[in-house]
PDB file of C-alpha atoms in Angstrom:
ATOM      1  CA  UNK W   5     -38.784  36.032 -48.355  1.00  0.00           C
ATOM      2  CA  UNK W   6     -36.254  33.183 -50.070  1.00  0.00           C
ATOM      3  CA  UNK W   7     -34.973  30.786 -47.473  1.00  0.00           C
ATOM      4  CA  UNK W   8     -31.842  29.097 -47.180  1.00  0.00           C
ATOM      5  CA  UNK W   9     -30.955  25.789 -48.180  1.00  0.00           C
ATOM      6  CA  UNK W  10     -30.437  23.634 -44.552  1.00  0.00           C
ATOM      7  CA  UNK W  11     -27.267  22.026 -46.276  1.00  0.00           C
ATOM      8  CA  UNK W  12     -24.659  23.899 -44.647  1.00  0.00           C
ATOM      9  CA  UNK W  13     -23.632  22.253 -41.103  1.00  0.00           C
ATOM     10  CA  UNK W  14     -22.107  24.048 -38.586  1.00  0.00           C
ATOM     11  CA  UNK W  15     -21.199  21.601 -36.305  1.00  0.00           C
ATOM     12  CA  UNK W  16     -18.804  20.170 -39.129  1.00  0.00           C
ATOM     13  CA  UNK W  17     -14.830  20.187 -38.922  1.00  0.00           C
ATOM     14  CA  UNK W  18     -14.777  20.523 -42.713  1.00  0.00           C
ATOM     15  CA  UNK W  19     -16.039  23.725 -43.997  1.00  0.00           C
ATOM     16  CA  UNK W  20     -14.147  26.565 -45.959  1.00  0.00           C
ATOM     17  CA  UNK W  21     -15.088  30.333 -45.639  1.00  0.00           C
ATOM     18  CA  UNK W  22     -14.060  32.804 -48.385  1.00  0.00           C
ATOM     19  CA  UNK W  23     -14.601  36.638 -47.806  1.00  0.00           C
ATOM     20  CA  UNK W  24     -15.491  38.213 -50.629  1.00  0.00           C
ATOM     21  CA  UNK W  25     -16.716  41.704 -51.823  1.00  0.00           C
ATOM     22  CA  UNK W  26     -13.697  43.557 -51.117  1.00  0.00           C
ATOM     23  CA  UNK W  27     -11.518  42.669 -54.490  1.00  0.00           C
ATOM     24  CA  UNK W  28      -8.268  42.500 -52.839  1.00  0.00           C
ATOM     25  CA  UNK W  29      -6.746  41.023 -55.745  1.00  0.00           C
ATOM     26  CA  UNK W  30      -7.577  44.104 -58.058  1.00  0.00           C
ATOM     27  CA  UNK W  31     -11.138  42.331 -59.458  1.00  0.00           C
ATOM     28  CA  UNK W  32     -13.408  39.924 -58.879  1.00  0.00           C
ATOM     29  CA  UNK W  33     -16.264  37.434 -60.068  1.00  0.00           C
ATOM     30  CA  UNK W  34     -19.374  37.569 -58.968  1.00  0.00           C
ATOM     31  CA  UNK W  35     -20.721  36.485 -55.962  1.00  0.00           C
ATOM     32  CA  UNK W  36     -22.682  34.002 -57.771  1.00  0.00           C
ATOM     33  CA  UNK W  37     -19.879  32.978 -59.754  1.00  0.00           C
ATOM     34  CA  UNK W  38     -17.958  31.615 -57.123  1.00  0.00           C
ATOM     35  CA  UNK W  39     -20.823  30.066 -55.311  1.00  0.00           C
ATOM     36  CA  UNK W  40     -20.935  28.327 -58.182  1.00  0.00           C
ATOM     37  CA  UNK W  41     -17.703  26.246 -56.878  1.00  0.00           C
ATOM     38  CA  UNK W  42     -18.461  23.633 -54.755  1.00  0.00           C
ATOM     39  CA  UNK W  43     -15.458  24.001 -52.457  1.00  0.00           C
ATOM     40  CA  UNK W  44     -16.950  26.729 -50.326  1.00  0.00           C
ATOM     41  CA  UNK W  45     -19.449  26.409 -47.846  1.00  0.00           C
ATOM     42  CA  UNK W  46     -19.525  29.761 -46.449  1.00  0.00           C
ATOM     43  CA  UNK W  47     -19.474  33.184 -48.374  1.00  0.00           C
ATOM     44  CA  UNK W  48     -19.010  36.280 -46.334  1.00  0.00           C
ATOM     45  CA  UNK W  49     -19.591  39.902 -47.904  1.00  0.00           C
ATOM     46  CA  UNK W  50     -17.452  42.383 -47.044  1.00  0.00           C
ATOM     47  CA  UNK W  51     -18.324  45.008 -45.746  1.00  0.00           C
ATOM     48  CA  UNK W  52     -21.005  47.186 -44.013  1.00  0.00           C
ATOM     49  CA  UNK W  53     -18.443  49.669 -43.320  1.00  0.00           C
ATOM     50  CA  UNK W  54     -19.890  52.194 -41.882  1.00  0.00           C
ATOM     51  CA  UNK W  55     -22.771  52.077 -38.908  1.00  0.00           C
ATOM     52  CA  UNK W  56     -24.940  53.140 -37.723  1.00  0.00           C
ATOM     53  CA  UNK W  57     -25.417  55.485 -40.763  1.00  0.00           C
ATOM     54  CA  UNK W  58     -25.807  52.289 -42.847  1.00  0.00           C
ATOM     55  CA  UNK W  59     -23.151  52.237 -45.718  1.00  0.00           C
ATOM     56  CA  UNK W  60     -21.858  49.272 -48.112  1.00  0.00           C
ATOM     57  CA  UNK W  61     -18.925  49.003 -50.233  1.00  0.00           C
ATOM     58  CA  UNK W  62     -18.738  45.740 -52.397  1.00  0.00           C
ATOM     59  CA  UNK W  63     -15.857  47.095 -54.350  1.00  0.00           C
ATOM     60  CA  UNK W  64     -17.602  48.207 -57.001  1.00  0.00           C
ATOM     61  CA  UNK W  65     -20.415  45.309 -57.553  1.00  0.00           C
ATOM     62  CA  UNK W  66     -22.901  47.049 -57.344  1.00  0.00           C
ATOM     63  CA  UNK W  67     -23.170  50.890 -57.637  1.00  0.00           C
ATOM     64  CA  UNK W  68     -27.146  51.886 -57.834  1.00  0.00           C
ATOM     65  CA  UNK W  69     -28.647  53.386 -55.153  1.00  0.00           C
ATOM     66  CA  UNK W  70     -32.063  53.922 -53.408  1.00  0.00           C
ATOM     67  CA  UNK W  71     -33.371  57.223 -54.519  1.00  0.00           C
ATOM     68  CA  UNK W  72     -32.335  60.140 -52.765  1.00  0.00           C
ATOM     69  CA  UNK W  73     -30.300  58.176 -50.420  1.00  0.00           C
ATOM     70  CA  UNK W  74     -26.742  56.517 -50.437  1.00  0.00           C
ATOM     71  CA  UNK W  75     -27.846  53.088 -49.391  1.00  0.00           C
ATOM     72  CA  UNK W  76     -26.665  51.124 -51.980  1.00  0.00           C
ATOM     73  CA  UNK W  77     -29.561  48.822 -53.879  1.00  0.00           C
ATOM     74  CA  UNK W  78     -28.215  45.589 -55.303  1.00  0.00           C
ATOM     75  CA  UNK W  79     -30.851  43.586 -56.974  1.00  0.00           C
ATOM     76  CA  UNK W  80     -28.050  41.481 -59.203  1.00  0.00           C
ATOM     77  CA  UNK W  81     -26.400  40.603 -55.767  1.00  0.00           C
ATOM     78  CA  UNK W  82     -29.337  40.012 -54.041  1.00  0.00           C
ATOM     79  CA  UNK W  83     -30.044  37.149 -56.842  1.00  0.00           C
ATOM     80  CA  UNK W  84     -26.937  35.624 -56.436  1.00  0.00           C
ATOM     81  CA  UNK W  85     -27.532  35.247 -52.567  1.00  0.00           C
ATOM     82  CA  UNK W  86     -30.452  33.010 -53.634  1.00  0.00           C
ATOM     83  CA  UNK W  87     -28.476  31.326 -56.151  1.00  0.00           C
ATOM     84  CA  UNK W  88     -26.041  30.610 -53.092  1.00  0.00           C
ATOM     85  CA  UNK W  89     -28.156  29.505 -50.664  1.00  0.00           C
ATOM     86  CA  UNK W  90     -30.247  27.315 -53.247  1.00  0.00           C
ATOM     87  CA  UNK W  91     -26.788  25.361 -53.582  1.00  0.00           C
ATOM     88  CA  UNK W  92     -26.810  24.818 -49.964  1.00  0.00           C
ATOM     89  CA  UNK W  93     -23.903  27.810 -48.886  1.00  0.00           C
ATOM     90  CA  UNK W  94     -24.518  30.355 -45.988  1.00  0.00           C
ATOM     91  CA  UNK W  95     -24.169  34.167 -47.123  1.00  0.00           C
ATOM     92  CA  UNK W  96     -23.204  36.253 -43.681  1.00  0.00           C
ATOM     93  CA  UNK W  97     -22.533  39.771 -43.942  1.00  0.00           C
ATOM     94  CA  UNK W  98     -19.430  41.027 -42.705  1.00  0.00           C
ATOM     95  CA  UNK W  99     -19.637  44.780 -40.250  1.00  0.00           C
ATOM     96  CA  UNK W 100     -16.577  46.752 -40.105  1.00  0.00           C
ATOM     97  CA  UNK W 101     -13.104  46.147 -41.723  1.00  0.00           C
ATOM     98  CA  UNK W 102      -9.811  47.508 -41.399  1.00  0.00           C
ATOM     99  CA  UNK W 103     -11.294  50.574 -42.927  1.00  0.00           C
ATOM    100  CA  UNK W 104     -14.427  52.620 -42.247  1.00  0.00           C
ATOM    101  CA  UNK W 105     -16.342  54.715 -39.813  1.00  0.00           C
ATOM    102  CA  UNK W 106     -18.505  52.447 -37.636  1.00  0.00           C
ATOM    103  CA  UNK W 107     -19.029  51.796 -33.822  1.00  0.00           C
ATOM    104  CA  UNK W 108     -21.718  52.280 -30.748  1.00  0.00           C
ATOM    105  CA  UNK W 109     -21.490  54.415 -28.165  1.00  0.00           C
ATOM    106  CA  UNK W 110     -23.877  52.515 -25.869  1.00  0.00           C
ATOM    107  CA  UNK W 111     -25.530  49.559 -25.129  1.00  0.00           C
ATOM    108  CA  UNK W 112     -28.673  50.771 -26.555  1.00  0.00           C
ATOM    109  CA  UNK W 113     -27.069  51.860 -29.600  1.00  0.00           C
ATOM    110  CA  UNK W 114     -26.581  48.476 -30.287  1.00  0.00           C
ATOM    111  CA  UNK W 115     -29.894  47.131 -29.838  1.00  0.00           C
ATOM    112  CA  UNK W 116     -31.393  49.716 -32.109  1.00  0.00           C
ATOM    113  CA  UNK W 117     -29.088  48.966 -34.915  1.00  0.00           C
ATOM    114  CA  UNK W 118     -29.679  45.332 -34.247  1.00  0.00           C
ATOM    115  CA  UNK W 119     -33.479  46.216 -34.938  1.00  0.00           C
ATOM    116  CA  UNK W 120     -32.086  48.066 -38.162  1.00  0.00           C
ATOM    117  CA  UNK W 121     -29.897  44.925 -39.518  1.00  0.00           C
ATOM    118  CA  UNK W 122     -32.802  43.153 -38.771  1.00  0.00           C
ATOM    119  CA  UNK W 123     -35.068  44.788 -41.135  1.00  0.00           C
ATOM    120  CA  UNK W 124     -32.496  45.596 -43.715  1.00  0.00           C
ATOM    121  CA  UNK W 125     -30.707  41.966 -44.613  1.00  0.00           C
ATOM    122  CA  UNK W 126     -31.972  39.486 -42.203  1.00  0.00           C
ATOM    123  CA  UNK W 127     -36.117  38.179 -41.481  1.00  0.00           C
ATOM    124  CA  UNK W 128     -37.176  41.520 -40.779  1.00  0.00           C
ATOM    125  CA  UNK W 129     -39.420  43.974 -43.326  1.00  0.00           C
ATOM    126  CA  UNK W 130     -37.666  47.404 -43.774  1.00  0.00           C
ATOM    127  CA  UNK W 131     -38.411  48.968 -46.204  1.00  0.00           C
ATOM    128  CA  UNK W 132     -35.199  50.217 -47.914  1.00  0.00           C
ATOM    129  CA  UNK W 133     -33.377  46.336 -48.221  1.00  0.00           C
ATOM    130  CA  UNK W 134     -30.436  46.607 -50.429  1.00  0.00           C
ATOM    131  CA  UNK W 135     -30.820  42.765 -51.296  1.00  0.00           C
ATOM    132  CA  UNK W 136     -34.248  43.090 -51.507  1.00  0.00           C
ATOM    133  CA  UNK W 137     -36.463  39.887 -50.745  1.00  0.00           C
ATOM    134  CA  UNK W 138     -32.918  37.977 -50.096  1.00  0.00           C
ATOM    135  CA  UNK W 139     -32.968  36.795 -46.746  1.00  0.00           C
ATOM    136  CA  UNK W 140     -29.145  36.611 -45.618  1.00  0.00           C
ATOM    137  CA  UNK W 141     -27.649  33.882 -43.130  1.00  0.00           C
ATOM    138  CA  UNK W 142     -26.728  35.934 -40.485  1.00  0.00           C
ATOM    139  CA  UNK W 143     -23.895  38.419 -39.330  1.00  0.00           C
ATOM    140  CA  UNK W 144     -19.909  38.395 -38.841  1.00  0.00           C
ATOM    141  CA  UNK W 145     -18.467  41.459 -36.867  1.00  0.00           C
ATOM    142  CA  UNK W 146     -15.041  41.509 -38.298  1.00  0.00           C
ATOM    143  CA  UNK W 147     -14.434  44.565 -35.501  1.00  0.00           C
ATOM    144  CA  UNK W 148     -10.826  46.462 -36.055  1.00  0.00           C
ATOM    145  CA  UNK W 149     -11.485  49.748 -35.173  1.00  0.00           C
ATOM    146  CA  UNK W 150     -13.284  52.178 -32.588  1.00  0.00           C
ATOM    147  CA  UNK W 151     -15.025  51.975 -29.542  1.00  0.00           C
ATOM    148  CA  UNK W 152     -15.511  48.393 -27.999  1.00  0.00           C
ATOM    149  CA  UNK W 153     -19.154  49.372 -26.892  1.00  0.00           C
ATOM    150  CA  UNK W 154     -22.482  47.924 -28.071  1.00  0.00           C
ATOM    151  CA  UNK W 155     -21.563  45.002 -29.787  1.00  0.00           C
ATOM    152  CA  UNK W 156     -22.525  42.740 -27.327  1.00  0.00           C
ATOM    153  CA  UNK W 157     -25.671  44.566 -26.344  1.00  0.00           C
ATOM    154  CA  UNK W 158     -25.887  44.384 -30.744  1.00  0.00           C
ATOM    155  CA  UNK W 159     -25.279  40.571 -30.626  1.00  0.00           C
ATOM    156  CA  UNK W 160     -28.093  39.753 -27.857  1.00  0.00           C
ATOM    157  CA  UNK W 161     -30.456  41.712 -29.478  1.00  0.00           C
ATOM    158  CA  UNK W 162     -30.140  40.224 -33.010  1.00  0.00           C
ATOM    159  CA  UNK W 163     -30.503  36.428 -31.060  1.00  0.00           C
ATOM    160  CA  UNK W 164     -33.502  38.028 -29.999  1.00  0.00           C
ATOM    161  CA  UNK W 165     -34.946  38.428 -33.196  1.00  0.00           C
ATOM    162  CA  UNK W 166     -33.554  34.868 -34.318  1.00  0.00           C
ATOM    163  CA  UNK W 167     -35.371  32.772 -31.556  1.00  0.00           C
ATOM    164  CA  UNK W 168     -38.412  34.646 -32.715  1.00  0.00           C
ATOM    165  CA  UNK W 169     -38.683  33.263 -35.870  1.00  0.00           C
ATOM    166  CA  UNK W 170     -38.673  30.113 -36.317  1.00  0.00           C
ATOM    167  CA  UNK W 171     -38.298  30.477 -40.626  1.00  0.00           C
ATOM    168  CA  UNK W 172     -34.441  29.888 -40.574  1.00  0.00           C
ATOM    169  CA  UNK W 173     -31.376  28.974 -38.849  1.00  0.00           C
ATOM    170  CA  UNK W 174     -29.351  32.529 -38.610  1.00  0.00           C
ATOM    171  CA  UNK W 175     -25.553  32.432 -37.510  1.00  0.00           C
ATOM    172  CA  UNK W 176     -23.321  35.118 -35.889  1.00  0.00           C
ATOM    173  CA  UNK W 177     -19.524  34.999 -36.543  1.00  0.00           C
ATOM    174  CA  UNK W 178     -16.647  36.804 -35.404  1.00  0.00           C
ATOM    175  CA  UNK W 179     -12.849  37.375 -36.884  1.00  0.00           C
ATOM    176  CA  UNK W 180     -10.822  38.420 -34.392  1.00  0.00           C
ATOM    177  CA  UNK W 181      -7.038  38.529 -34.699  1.00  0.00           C
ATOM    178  CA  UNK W 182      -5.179  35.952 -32.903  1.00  0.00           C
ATOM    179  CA  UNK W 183      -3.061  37.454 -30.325  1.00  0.00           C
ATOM    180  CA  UNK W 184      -5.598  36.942 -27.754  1.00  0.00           C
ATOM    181  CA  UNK W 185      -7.603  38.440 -26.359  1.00  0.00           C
ATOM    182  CA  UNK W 186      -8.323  40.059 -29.163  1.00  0.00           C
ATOM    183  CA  UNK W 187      -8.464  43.852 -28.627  1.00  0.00           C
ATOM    184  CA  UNK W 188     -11.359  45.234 -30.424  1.00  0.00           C
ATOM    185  CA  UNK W 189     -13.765  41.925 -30.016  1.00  0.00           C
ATOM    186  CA  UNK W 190     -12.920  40.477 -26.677  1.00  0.00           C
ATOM    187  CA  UNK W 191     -14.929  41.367 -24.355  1.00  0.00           C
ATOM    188  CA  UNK W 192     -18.143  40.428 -26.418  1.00  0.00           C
ATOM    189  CA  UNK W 193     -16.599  37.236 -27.310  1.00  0.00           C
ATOM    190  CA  UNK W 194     -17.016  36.527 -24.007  1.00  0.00           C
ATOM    191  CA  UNK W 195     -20.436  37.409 -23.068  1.00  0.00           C
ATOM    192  CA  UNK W 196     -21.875  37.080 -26.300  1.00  0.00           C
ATOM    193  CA  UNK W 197     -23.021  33.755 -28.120  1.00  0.00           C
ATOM    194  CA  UNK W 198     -21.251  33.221 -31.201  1.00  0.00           C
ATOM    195  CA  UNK W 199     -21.219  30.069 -33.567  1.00  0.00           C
ATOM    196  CA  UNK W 200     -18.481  30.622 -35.711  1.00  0.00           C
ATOM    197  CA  UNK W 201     -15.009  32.515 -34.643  1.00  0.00           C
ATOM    198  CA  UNK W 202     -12.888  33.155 -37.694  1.00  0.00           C
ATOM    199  CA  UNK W 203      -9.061  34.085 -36.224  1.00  0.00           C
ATOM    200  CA  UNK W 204      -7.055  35.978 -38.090  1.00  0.00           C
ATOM    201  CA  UNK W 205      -3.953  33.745 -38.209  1.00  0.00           C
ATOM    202  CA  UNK W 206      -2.082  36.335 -40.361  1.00  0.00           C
ATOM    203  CA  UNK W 207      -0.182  39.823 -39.988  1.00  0.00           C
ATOM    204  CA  UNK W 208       0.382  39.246 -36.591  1.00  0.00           C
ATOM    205  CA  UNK W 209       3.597  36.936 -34.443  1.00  0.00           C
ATOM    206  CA  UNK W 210       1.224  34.317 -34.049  1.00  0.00           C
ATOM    207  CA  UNK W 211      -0.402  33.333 -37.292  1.00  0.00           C
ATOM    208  CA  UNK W 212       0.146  30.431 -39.551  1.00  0.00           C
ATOM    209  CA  UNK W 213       3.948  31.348 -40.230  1.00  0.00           C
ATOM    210  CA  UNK W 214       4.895  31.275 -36.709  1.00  0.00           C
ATOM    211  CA  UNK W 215       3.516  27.322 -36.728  1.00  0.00           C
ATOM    212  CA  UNK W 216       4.182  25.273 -34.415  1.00  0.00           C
ATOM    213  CA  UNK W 217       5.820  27.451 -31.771  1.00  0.00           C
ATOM    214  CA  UNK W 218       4.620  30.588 -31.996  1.00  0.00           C
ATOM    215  CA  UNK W 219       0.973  29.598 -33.537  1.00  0.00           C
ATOM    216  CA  UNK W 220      -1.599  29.712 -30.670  1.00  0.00           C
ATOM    217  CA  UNK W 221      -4.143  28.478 -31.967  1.00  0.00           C
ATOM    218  CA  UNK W 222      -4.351  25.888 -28.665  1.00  0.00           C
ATOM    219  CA  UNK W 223      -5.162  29.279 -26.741  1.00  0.00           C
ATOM    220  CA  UNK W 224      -8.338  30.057 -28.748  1.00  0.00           C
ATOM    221  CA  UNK W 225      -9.255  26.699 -27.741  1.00  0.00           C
ATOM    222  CA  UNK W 226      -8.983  27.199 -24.404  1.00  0.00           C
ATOM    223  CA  UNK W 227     -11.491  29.610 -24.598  1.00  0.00           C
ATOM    224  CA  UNK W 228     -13.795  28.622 -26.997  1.00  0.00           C
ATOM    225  CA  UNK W 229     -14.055  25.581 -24.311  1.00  0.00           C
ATOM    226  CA  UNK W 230     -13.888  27.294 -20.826  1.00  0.00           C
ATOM    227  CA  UNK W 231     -15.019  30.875 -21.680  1.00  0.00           C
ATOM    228  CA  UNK W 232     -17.107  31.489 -24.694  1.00  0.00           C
ATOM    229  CA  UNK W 233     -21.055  31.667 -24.116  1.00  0.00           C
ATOM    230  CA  UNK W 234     -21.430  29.100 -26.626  1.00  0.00           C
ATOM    231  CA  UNK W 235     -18.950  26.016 -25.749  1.00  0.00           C
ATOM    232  CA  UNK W 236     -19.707  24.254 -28.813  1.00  0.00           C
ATOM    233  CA  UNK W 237     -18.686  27.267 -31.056  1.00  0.00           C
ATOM    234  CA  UNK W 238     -16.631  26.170 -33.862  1.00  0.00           C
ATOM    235  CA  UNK W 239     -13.073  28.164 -34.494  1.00  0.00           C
ATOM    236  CA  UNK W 240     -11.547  28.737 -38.071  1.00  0.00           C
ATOM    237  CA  UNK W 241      -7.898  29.289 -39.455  1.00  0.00           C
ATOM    238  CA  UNK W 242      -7.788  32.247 -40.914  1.00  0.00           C
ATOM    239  CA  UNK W 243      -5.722  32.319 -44.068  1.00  0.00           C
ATOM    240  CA  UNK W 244      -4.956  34.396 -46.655  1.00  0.00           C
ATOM    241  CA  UNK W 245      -5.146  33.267 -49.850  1.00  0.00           C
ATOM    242  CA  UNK W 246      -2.424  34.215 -52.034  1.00  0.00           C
ATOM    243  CA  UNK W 247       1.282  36.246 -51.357  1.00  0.00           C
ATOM    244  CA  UNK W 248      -0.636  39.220 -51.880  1.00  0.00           C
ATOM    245  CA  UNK W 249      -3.766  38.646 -49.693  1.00  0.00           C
ATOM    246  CA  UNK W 250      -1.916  39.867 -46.625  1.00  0.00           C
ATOM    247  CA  UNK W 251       1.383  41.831 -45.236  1.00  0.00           C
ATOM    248  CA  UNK W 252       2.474  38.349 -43.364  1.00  0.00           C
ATOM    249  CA  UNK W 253       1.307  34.632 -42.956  1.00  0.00           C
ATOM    250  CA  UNK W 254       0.691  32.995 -46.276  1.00  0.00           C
ATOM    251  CA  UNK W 255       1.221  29.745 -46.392  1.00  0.00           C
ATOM    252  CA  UNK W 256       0.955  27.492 -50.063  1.00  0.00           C
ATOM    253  CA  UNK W 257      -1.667  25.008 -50.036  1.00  0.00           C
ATOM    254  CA  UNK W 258       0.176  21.919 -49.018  1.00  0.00           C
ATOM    255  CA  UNK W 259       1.378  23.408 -46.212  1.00  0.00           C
ATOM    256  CA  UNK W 260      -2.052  24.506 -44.381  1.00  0.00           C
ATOM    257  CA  UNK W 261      -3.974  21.400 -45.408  1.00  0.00           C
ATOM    258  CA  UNK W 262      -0.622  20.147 -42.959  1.00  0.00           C
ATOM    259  CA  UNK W 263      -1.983  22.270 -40.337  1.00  0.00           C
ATOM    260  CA  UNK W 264      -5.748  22.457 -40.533  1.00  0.00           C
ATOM    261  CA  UNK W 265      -5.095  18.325 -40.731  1.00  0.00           C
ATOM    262  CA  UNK W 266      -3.069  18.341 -37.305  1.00  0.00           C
ATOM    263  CA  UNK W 267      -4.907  20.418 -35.710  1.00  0.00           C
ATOM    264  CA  UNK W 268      -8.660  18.708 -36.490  1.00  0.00           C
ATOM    265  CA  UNK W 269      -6.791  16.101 -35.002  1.00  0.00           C
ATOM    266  CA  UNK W 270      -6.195  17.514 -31.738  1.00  0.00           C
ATOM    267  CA  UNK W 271      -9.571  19.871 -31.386  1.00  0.00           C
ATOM    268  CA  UNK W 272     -12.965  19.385 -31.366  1.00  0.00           C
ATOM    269  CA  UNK W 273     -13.252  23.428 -31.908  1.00  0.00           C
ATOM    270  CA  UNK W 274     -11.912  22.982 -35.168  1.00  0.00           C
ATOM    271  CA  UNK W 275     -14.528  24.072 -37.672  1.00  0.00           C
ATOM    272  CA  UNK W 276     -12.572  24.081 -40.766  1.00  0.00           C
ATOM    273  CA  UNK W 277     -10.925  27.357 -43.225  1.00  0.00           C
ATOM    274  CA  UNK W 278     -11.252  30.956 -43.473  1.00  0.00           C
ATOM    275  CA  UNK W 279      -9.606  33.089 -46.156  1.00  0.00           C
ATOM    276  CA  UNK W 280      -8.977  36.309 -46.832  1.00  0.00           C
ATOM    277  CA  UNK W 281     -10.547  36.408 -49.720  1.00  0.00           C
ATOM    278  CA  UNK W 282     -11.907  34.817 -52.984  1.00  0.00           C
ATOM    279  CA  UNK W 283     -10.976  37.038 -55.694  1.00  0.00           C
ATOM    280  CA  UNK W 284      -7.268  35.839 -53.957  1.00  0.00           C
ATOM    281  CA  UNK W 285      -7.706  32.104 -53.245  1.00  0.00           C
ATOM    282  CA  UNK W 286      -9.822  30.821 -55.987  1.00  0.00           C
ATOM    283  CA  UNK W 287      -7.403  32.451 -58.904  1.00  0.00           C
ATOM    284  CA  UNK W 288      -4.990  30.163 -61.370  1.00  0.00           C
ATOM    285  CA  UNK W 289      -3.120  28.673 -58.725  1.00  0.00           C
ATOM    286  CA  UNK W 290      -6.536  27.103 -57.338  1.00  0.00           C
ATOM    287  CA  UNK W 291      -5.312  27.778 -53.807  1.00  0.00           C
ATOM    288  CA  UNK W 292      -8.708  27.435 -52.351  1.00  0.00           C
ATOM    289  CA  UNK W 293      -9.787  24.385 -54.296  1.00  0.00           C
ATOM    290  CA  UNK W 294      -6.871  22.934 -53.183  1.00  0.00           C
ATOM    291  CA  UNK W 295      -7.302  23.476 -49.316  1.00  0.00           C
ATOM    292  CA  UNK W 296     -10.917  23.113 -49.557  1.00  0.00           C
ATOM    293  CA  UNK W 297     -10.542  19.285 -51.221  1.00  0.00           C
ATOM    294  CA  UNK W 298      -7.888  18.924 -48.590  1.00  0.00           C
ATOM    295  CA  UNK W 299     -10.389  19.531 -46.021  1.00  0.00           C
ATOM    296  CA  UNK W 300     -13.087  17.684 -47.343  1.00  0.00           C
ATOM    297  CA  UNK W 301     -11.340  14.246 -47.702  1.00  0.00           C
ATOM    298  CA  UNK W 302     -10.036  14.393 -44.196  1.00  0.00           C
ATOM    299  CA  UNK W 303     -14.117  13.905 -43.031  1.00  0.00           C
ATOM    300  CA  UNK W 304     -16.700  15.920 -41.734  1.00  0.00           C
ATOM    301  CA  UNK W 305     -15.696  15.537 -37.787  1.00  0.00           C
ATOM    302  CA  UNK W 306     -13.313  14.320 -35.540  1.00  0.00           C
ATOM    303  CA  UNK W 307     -13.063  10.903 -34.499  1.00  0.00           C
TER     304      UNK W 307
END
């Protein structure tokens, strides 16, 4: 198994997430293409749309299969994860979407497909791995539709599995949408120990257009510091990253690195960017360079 380089910090106030799999923007470069730019930190592939009958999409990146199976098999991908994670980046894969057929119907279907994630992309040894030897950084539940059951049950099982080998730091994120509490995810935010929380600050009345009023991020604070499992957690604007990413919210560049620069001043929850998604941000107008560098000169953590 490749291991990932111990570069990325989560504690930092700094860092910029890009989705990325999903070519919102009608194409995209590869994944190792863009890890090849030094403003992001994080890359998280969307999606594993369907589960527990295992199912990727990728938009189109990678089309081979396992034999006699839909399971999609993705050695090109799976090399670019290393080339990632060589450059000291994360690569979490993202479960669910705004599309797809996926859920639990119990507790213990949770755990079991915990096992199953295990073995497929994370430290375990299945033997049908769709990256192959590529060891991925953990797990984001980016939960919009179905049943609420399981995931926390799915979350406690997977930490399971991480404190048991001691190989690699592994990291579970979660992108709710910021009217809070978030409907699908809630619940297991609460209970369940998360270390990044990307919010959704877009297509809803409180996302970065609605700033200052009506933006709450001050609210995900609050919990983050009085009711997640995990009080250090680290929370993330979510942006999208061009006109077209989303249906409302975009903001240009200048005008986020405003906000991500007052808020780091106010919270220590502040972890940095998330946007929805590459093929979007990092196009000619350099959007995500732009807020990245932004980020970046402001330093690492609050004072």
């Amino acid at each position: 198994m490749v291991l990932a380089s111990t570069a990325f910090d989560v504690s930092s106030q700094s860092n910029f997430v890009a989705y990325w799999g999903q070519s919102s923007a009608g194409s995209q470069k590869s994944l190792g293409e863009y890890c090849g730019d030094s403003s992001i930190d994080v890359i998280v592939m969307a999606f594993l749309y369907q589960f527990p009958n295992t199912k990727l999409d990728l938009s189109a990146t990678c089309r081979s299969t396992f034999p006699g199976s839909e399971l999609l098999h993705c050695p090109d991908v799976a090399a670019d994860i290393k080339k990632c994670q060589s450059q000291g980046k994360a690569v979490i894969l993202s479960m669910g979407g705004a599309a797809g057929a996926y859920g639990f119907s119990s507790d213990d279907d949770g755990r079991k497909y915990a096992d199953t994630v295990w073995d497929m992309f994370l430290g375990g040894s299945g033997s049908q791995r769709p990256f192959d030897d590529a060891v991925l950084d953990g797990v984001d539940l980016d939960i919009e539709g179905g049943s609420t059951a399981g995931y926390a049950a799915y979350v406690a099982q997977l930490r399971s599995h991480f404190e048991a080998s001691s190989d690699k730091k592994y990291y579970i994120t979660g992108a709710p949408q910021c009217p809070f509490p978030d409907a699908m995810l809630g619940s297991t935010l609460n209970s369940a120990w998360f270390d990044m929380v990307f919010v959704q600050f877009y297509n809803n009345f409180c996302g970065l257009d609605a700033y200052p009023q009506g933006f709450n991020y001050g609210q995900w604070d609050t919990w983050a510091k009085s009711q997640s499992a995990n009080k250090n957690v680290k929370l993330y604007i979510g942006a999208p990253g061009s006109q077209s990413a989303a249906g409302r919210g975009y903001v240009d560049a200048s005008t986020i690195n405003s906000i991500a620069s007052d808020i780091r001043s106010k919270y220590t929850s502040f972890g940095g960017v998330m946007t929805w998604d590459a093929s979007q941000a990092f196009d000619a107008s350099s959007w995500g360079q732009s807020v990245s560098s932004a980020l970046k000169s402001g330093g690492s953590k609050k004072r």
